[in-house]
Short mmCIF file of C-alpha atoms in Angstrom, two decimals:
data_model
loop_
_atom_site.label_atom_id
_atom_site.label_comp_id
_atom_site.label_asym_id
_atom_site.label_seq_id
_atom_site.Cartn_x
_atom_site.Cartn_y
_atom_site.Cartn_z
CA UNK A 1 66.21 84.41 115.09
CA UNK A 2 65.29 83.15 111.74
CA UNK A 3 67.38 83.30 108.32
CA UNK A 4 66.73 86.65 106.41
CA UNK A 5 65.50 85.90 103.13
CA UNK A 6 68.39 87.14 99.86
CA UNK A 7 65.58 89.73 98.41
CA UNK A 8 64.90 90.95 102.11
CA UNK A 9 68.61 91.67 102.04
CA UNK A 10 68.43 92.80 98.33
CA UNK A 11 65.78 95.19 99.36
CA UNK A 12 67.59 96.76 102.18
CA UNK A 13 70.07 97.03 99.37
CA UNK A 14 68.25 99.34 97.41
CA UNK A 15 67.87 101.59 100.71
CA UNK A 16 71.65 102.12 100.60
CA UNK A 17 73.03 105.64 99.60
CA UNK A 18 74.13 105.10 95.70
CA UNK A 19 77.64 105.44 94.54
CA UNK A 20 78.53 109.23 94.33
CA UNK A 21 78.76 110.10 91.06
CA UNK A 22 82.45 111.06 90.80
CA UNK A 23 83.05 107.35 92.50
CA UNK A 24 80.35 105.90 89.42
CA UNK A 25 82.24 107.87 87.25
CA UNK A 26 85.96 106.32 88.42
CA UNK A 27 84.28 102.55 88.46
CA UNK A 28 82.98 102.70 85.19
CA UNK A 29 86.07 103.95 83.32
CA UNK A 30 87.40 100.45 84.07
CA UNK A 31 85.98 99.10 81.12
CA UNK A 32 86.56 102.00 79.00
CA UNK A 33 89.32 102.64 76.66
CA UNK A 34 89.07 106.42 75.46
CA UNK A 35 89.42 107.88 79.01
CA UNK A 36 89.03 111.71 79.24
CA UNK A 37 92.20 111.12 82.52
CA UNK A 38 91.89 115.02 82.47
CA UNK A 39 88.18 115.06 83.06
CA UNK A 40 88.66 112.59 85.76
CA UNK A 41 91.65 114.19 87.55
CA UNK A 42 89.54 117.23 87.93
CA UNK A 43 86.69 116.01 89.01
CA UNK A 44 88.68 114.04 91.51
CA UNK A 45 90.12 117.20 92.69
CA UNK A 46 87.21 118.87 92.57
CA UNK A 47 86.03 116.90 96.02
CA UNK A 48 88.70 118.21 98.55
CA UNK A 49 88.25 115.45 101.01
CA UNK A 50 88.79 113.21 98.37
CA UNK A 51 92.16 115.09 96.94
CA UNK A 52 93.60 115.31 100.35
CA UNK A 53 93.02 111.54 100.96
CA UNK A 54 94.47 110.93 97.73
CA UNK A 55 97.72 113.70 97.90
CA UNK A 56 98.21 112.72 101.68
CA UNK A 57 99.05 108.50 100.19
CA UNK A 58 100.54 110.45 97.51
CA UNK A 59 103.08 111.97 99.45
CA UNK A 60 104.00 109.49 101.65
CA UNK A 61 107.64 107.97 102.11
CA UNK A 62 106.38 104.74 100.10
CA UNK A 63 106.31 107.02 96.83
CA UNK A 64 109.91 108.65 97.85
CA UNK A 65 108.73 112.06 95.79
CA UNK A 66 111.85 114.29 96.63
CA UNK A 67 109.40 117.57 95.90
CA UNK A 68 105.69 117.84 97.47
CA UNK A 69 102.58 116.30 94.77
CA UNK A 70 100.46 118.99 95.35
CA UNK A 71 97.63 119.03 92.59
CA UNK A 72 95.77 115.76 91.49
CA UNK A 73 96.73 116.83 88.10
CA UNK A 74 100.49 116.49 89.45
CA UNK A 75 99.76 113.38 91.17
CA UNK A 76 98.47 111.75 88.06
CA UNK A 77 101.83 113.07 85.97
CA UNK A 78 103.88 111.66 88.75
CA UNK A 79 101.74 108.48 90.11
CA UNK A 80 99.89 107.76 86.98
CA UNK A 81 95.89 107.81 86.50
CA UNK A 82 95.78 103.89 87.63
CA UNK A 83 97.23 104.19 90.25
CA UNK A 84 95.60 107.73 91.66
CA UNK A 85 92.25 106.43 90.31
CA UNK A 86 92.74 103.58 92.37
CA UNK A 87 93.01 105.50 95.64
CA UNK A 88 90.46 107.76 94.85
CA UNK A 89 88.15 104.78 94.71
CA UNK A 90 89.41 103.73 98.25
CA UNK A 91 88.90 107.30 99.67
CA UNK A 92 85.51 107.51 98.42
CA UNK A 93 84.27 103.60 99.49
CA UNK A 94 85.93 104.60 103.17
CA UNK A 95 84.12 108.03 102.89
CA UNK A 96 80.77 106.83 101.69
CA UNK A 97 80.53 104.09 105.14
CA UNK A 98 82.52 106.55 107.31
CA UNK A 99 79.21 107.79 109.24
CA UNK A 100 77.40 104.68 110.09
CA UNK A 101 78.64 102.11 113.21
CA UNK A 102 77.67 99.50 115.61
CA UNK A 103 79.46 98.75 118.92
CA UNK A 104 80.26 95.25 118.09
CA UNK A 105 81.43 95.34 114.40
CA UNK A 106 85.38 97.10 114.48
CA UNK A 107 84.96 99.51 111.42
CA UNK A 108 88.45 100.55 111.71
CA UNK A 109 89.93 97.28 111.99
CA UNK A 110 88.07 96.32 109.18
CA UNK A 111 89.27 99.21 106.61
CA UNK A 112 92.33 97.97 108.00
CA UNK A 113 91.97 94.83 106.58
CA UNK A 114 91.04 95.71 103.46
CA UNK A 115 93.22 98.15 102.88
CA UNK A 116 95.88 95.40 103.62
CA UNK A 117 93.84 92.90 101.32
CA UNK A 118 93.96 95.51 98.44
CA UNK A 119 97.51 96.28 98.65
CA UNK A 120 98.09 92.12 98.75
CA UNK A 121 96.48 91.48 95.74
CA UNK A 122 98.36 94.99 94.13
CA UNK A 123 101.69 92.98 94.47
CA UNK A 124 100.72 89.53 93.95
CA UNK A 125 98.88 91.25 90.90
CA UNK A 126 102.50 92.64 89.67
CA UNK A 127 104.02 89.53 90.35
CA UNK A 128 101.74 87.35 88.50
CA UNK A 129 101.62 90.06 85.93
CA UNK A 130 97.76 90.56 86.36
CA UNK A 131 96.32 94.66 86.83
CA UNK A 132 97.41 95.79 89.80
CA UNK A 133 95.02 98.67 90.06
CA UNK A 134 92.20 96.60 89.05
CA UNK A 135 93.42 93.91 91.86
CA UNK A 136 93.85 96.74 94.32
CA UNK A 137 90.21 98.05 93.92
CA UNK A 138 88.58 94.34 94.66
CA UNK A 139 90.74 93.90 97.25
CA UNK A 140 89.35 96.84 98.71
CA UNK A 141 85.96 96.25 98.19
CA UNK A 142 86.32 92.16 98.32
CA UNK A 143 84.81 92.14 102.10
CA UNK A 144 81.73 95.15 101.58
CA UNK A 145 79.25 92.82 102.12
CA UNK A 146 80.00 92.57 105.45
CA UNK A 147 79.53 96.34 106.44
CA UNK A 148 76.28 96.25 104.68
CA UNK A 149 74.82 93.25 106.73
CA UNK A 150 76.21 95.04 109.91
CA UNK A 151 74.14 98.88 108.81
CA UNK A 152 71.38 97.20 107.59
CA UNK A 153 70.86 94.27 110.07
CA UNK A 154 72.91 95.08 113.25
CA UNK A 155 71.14 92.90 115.71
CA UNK A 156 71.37 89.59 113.30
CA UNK A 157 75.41 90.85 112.71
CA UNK A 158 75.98 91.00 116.04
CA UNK A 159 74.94 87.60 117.04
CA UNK A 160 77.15 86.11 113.58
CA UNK A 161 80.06 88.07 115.58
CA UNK A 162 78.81 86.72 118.55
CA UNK A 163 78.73 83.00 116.96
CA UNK A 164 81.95 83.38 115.18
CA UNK A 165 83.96 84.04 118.52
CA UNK A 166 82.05 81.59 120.70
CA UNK A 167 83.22 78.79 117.99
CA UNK A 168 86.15 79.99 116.45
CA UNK A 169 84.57 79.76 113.03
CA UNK A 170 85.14 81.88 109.63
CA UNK A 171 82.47 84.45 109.50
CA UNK A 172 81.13 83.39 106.85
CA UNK A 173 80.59 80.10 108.21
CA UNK A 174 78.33 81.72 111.26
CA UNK A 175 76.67 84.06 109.07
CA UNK A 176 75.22 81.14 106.50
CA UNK A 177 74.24 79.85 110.24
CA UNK A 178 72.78 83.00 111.52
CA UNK A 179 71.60 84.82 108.58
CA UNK A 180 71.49 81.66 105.87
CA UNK A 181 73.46 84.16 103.52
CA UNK A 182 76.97 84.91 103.50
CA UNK A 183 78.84 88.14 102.79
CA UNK A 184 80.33 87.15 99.50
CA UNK A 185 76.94 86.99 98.22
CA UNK A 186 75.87 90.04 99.50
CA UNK A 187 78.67 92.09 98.87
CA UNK A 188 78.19 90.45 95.10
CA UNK A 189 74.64 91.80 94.93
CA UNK A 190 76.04 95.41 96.07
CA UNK A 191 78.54 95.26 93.47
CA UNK A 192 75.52 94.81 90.95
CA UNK A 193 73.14 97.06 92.17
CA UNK A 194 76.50 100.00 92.18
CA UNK A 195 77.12 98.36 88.65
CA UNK A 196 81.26 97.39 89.30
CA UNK A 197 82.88 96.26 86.53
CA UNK A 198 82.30 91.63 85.97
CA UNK A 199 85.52 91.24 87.43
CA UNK A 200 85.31 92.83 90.39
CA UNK A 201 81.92 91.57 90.91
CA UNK A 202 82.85 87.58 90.15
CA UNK A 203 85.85 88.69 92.81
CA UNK A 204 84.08 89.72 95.52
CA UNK A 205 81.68 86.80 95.04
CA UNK A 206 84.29 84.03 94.84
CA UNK A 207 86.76 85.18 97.11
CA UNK A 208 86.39 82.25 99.42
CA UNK A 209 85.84 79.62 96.83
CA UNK A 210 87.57 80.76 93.07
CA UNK A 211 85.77 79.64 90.26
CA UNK A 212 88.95 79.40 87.72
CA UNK A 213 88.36 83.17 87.36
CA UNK A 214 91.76 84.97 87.45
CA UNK A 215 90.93 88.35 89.71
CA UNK A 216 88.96 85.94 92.12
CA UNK A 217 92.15 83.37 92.74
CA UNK A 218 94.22 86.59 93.30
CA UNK A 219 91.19 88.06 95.40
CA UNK A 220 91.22 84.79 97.64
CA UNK A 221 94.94 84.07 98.12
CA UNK A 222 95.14 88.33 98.44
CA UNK A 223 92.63 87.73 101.67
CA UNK A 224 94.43 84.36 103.40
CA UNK A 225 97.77 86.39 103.00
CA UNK A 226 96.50 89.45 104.47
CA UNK A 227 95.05 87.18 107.53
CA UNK A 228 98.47 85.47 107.61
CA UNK A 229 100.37 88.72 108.13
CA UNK A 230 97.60 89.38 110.57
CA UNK A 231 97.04 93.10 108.80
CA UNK A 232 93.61 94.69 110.18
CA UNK A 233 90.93 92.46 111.37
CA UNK A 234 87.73 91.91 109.10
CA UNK A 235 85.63 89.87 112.26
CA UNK A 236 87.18 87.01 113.21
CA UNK A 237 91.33 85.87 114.02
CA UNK A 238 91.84 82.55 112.11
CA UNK A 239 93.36 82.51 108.93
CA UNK A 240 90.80 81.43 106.20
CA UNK A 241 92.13 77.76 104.10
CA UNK A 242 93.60 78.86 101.10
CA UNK A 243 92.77 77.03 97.87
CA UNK A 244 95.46 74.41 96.26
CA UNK A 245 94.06 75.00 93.00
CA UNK A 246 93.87 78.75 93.18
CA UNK A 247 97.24 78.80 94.20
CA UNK A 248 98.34 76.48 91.66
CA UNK A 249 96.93 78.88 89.22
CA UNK A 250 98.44 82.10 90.17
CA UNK A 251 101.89 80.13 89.28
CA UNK A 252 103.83 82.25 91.60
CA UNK A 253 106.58 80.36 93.49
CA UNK A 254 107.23 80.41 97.66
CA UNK A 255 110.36 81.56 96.82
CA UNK A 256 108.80 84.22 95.33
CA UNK A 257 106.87 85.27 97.38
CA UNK A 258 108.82 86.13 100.42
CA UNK A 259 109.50 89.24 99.24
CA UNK A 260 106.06 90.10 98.68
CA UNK A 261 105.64 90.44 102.14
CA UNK A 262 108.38 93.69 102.72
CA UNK A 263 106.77 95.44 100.07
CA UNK A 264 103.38 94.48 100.82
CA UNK A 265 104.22 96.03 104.80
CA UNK A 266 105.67 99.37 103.45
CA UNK A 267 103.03 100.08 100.64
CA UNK A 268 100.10 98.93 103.31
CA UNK A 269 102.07 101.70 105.50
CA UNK A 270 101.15 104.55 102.78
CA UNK A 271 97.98 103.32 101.91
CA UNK A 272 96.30 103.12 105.23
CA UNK A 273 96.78 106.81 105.21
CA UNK A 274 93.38 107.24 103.51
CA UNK A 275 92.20 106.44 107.10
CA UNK A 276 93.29 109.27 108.80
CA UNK A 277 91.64 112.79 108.72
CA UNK B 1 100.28 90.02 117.76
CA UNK B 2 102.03 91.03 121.20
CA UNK B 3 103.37 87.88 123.08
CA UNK B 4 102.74 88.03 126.23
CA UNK B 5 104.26 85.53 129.14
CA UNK B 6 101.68 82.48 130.39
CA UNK B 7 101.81 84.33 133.84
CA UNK B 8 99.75 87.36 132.67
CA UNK B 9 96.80 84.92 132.15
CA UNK B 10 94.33 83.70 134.87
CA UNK B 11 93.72 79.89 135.08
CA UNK B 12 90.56 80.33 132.90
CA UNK B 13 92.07 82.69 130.90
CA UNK B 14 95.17 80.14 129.89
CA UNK B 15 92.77 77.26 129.82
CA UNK B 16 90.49 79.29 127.31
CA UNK B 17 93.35 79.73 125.04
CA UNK B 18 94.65 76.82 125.37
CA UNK B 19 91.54 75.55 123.67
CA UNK B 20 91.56 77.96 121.10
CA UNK B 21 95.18 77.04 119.71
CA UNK B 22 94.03 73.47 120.00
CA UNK B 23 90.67 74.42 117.80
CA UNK B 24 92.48 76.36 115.23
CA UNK B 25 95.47 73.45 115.05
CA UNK B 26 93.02 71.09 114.69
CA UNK B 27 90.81 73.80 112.25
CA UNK B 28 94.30 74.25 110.32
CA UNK B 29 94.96 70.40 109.76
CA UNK B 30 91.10 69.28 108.76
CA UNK B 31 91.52 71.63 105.95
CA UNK B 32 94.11 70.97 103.95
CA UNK B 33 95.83 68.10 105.86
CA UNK B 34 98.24 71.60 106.67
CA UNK B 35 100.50 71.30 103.93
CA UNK B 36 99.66 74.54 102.12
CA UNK B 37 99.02 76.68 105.49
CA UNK B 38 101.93 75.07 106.75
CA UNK B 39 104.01 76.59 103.91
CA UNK B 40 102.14 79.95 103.98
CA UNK B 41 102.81 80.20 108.01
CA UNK B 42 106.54 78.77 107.60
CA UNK B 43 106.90 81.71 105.03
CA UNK B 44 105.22 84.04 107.57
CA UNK B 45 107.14 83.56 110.36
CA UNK B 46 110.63 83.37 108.45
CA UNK B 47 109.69 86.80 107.36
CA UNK B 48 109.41 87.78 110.80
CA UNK B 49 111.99 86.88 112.54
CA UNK B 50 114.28 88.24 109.64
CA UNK B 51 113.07 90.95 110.68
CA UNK B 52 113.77 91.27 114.41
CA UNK B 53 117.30 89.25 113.69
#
């Protein structure tokens, strides 16, 4: 089986369902600063799968709410509109690839990942006083490129799986074998094409190998930790190297970061909520 | 990850794994000469076994 060519991929790109508006709507206002939030809450709540995702993560024990959030409109009084746009986002991504899947590719296990990878980079974000919202959405979306290759070339994604567990490799080492691309570049080009804010593009592109770009160190050291805590499973078991010089540039201390982890475990608790129902 | 006694495994099985862990050690050491992933996986594991203490 021979490499696929990037505009072969790019092509089957532009086959790909496009953002739902409400979700275009919710990406975009990341790079706005005169937000209608009341626009957006309603609109949010406007899709009930979407609201009941959202209210379901909203009520859980990690937010302690001693009465029940309801409304989105409550949920943004009570949460904030970062933080409920934020899960919207997720609910809508999950939605969007919830009705295509291939035997060999684990689509649970890997929302489960990055689910876990978002809500690493969400507290490494607050404790390297970076966006946690911002950080929570890439982390999300950092592996995407991955579920594309697997819809729109299963047979090619199932040998990279294949390859991966036969020589204990990253997958994105056996996919630059199999496929000659990589999922970082892919998921990049999606990002593009469904017009995500720079940031979050650069991140999902240079989540292996940071580029001195802040949201991409947080995105790559959000990904090793979430391997390291072995949350979810995104293809393969070993935990990916994590950069020295990323690392060095998040400036957070070990010290501090052991108790990352008991918060990272409680909020990854509420958040993979937006997987059930 | 559920640990599971050496007795559970076939001969192959144990033998397979046994690889594995050597790959990965080996994986984890070419890398980064293990300092950093040494840390991170120290930091790990402390974590966890706070939390069955």
């Amino acid at each position: 089986m021979s490499h696929l060519p990037l505009e072969e991929i790019v092509g089957k790109l532009q086959k790909l369902p496009a953002l739902s508006v409400v979700l275009a709507e919710l990406m975009e206002s990341f790079e706005k600063e005169d937000l209608d939030i009341p626009q957006l809450a309603s609109k949010i709540g406007l899709d009930q799968g979407l609201a009941a995702k959202v209210l379901r993560v909203a009520n859980s024990a990690f937010y302690g709410y001693p009465s029940r959030i309801a409304s989105i409109k409550d949920a943004v009084v009570v949460l904030g509109f970062s933080n409920v746009r934020s899960l919207a986002i997720a609910g809508g991504v999950i939605e969007q690839f919830s009705s295509a899947g291939q035997d060999g590719f684990d689509r649970l296990a890997f929302w489960r990942h990055s689910i876990g990878t978002a809500v690493c980079a969400k507290v490494l974000a607050e404790h390297t006083g970076r966006n946690p919202e911002t950080a929570f959405t890439a982390g999300l979306l950092h592996d995407i490129g991955k579920l594309v290759m697997d819809i729109s070339f299963p047979e090619h994604y199932d040998r990279v799986l294949q390859y991966c567990a036969k020589t204990d490799c990253t997958i994105g080492v056996a996919e630059k074998e199999i496929l000659g691309v990589d999922h970082a570049l892919v998921g990049y080009e999606l990002a593009k094409r469904w017009k995500f804010p720079l940031p979050i593009q650069q991140a999902i592109r240079d989540h292996h190998a940071p580029q001195q770009e802040p949201l991409s160190d947080l995105m790559h050291a959000a990904n090793v930790l979430c391997h390291a805590l072995d949350i979810g499973n995104s293809g393969y078991e070993a935990v990916p190297p994590l950069s020295a010089a990323a690392w060095d540039r998040l400036e957070l201390e070990w010290q501090a970061l052991r108790p990352c982890f008991a918060e990272i475990e409680r909020l990854n608790a509420a958040a993979s909520l937006l997987l059930s129902g | 990850m559920p640990v599971m006694l050496a007795s559970a495994y076939s001969p192959e099985e144990l033998s397979a794994q046994t690889e594995q862990i050597k790959r990965r050690v080996d994986w984890l050491f070419r890398n980064d000469g293990g300092a950093l992933m040494g840390k991170l996986h120290t930091a790990v594991l402390e974590y966890r076994l706070r939390e069955v203490q």
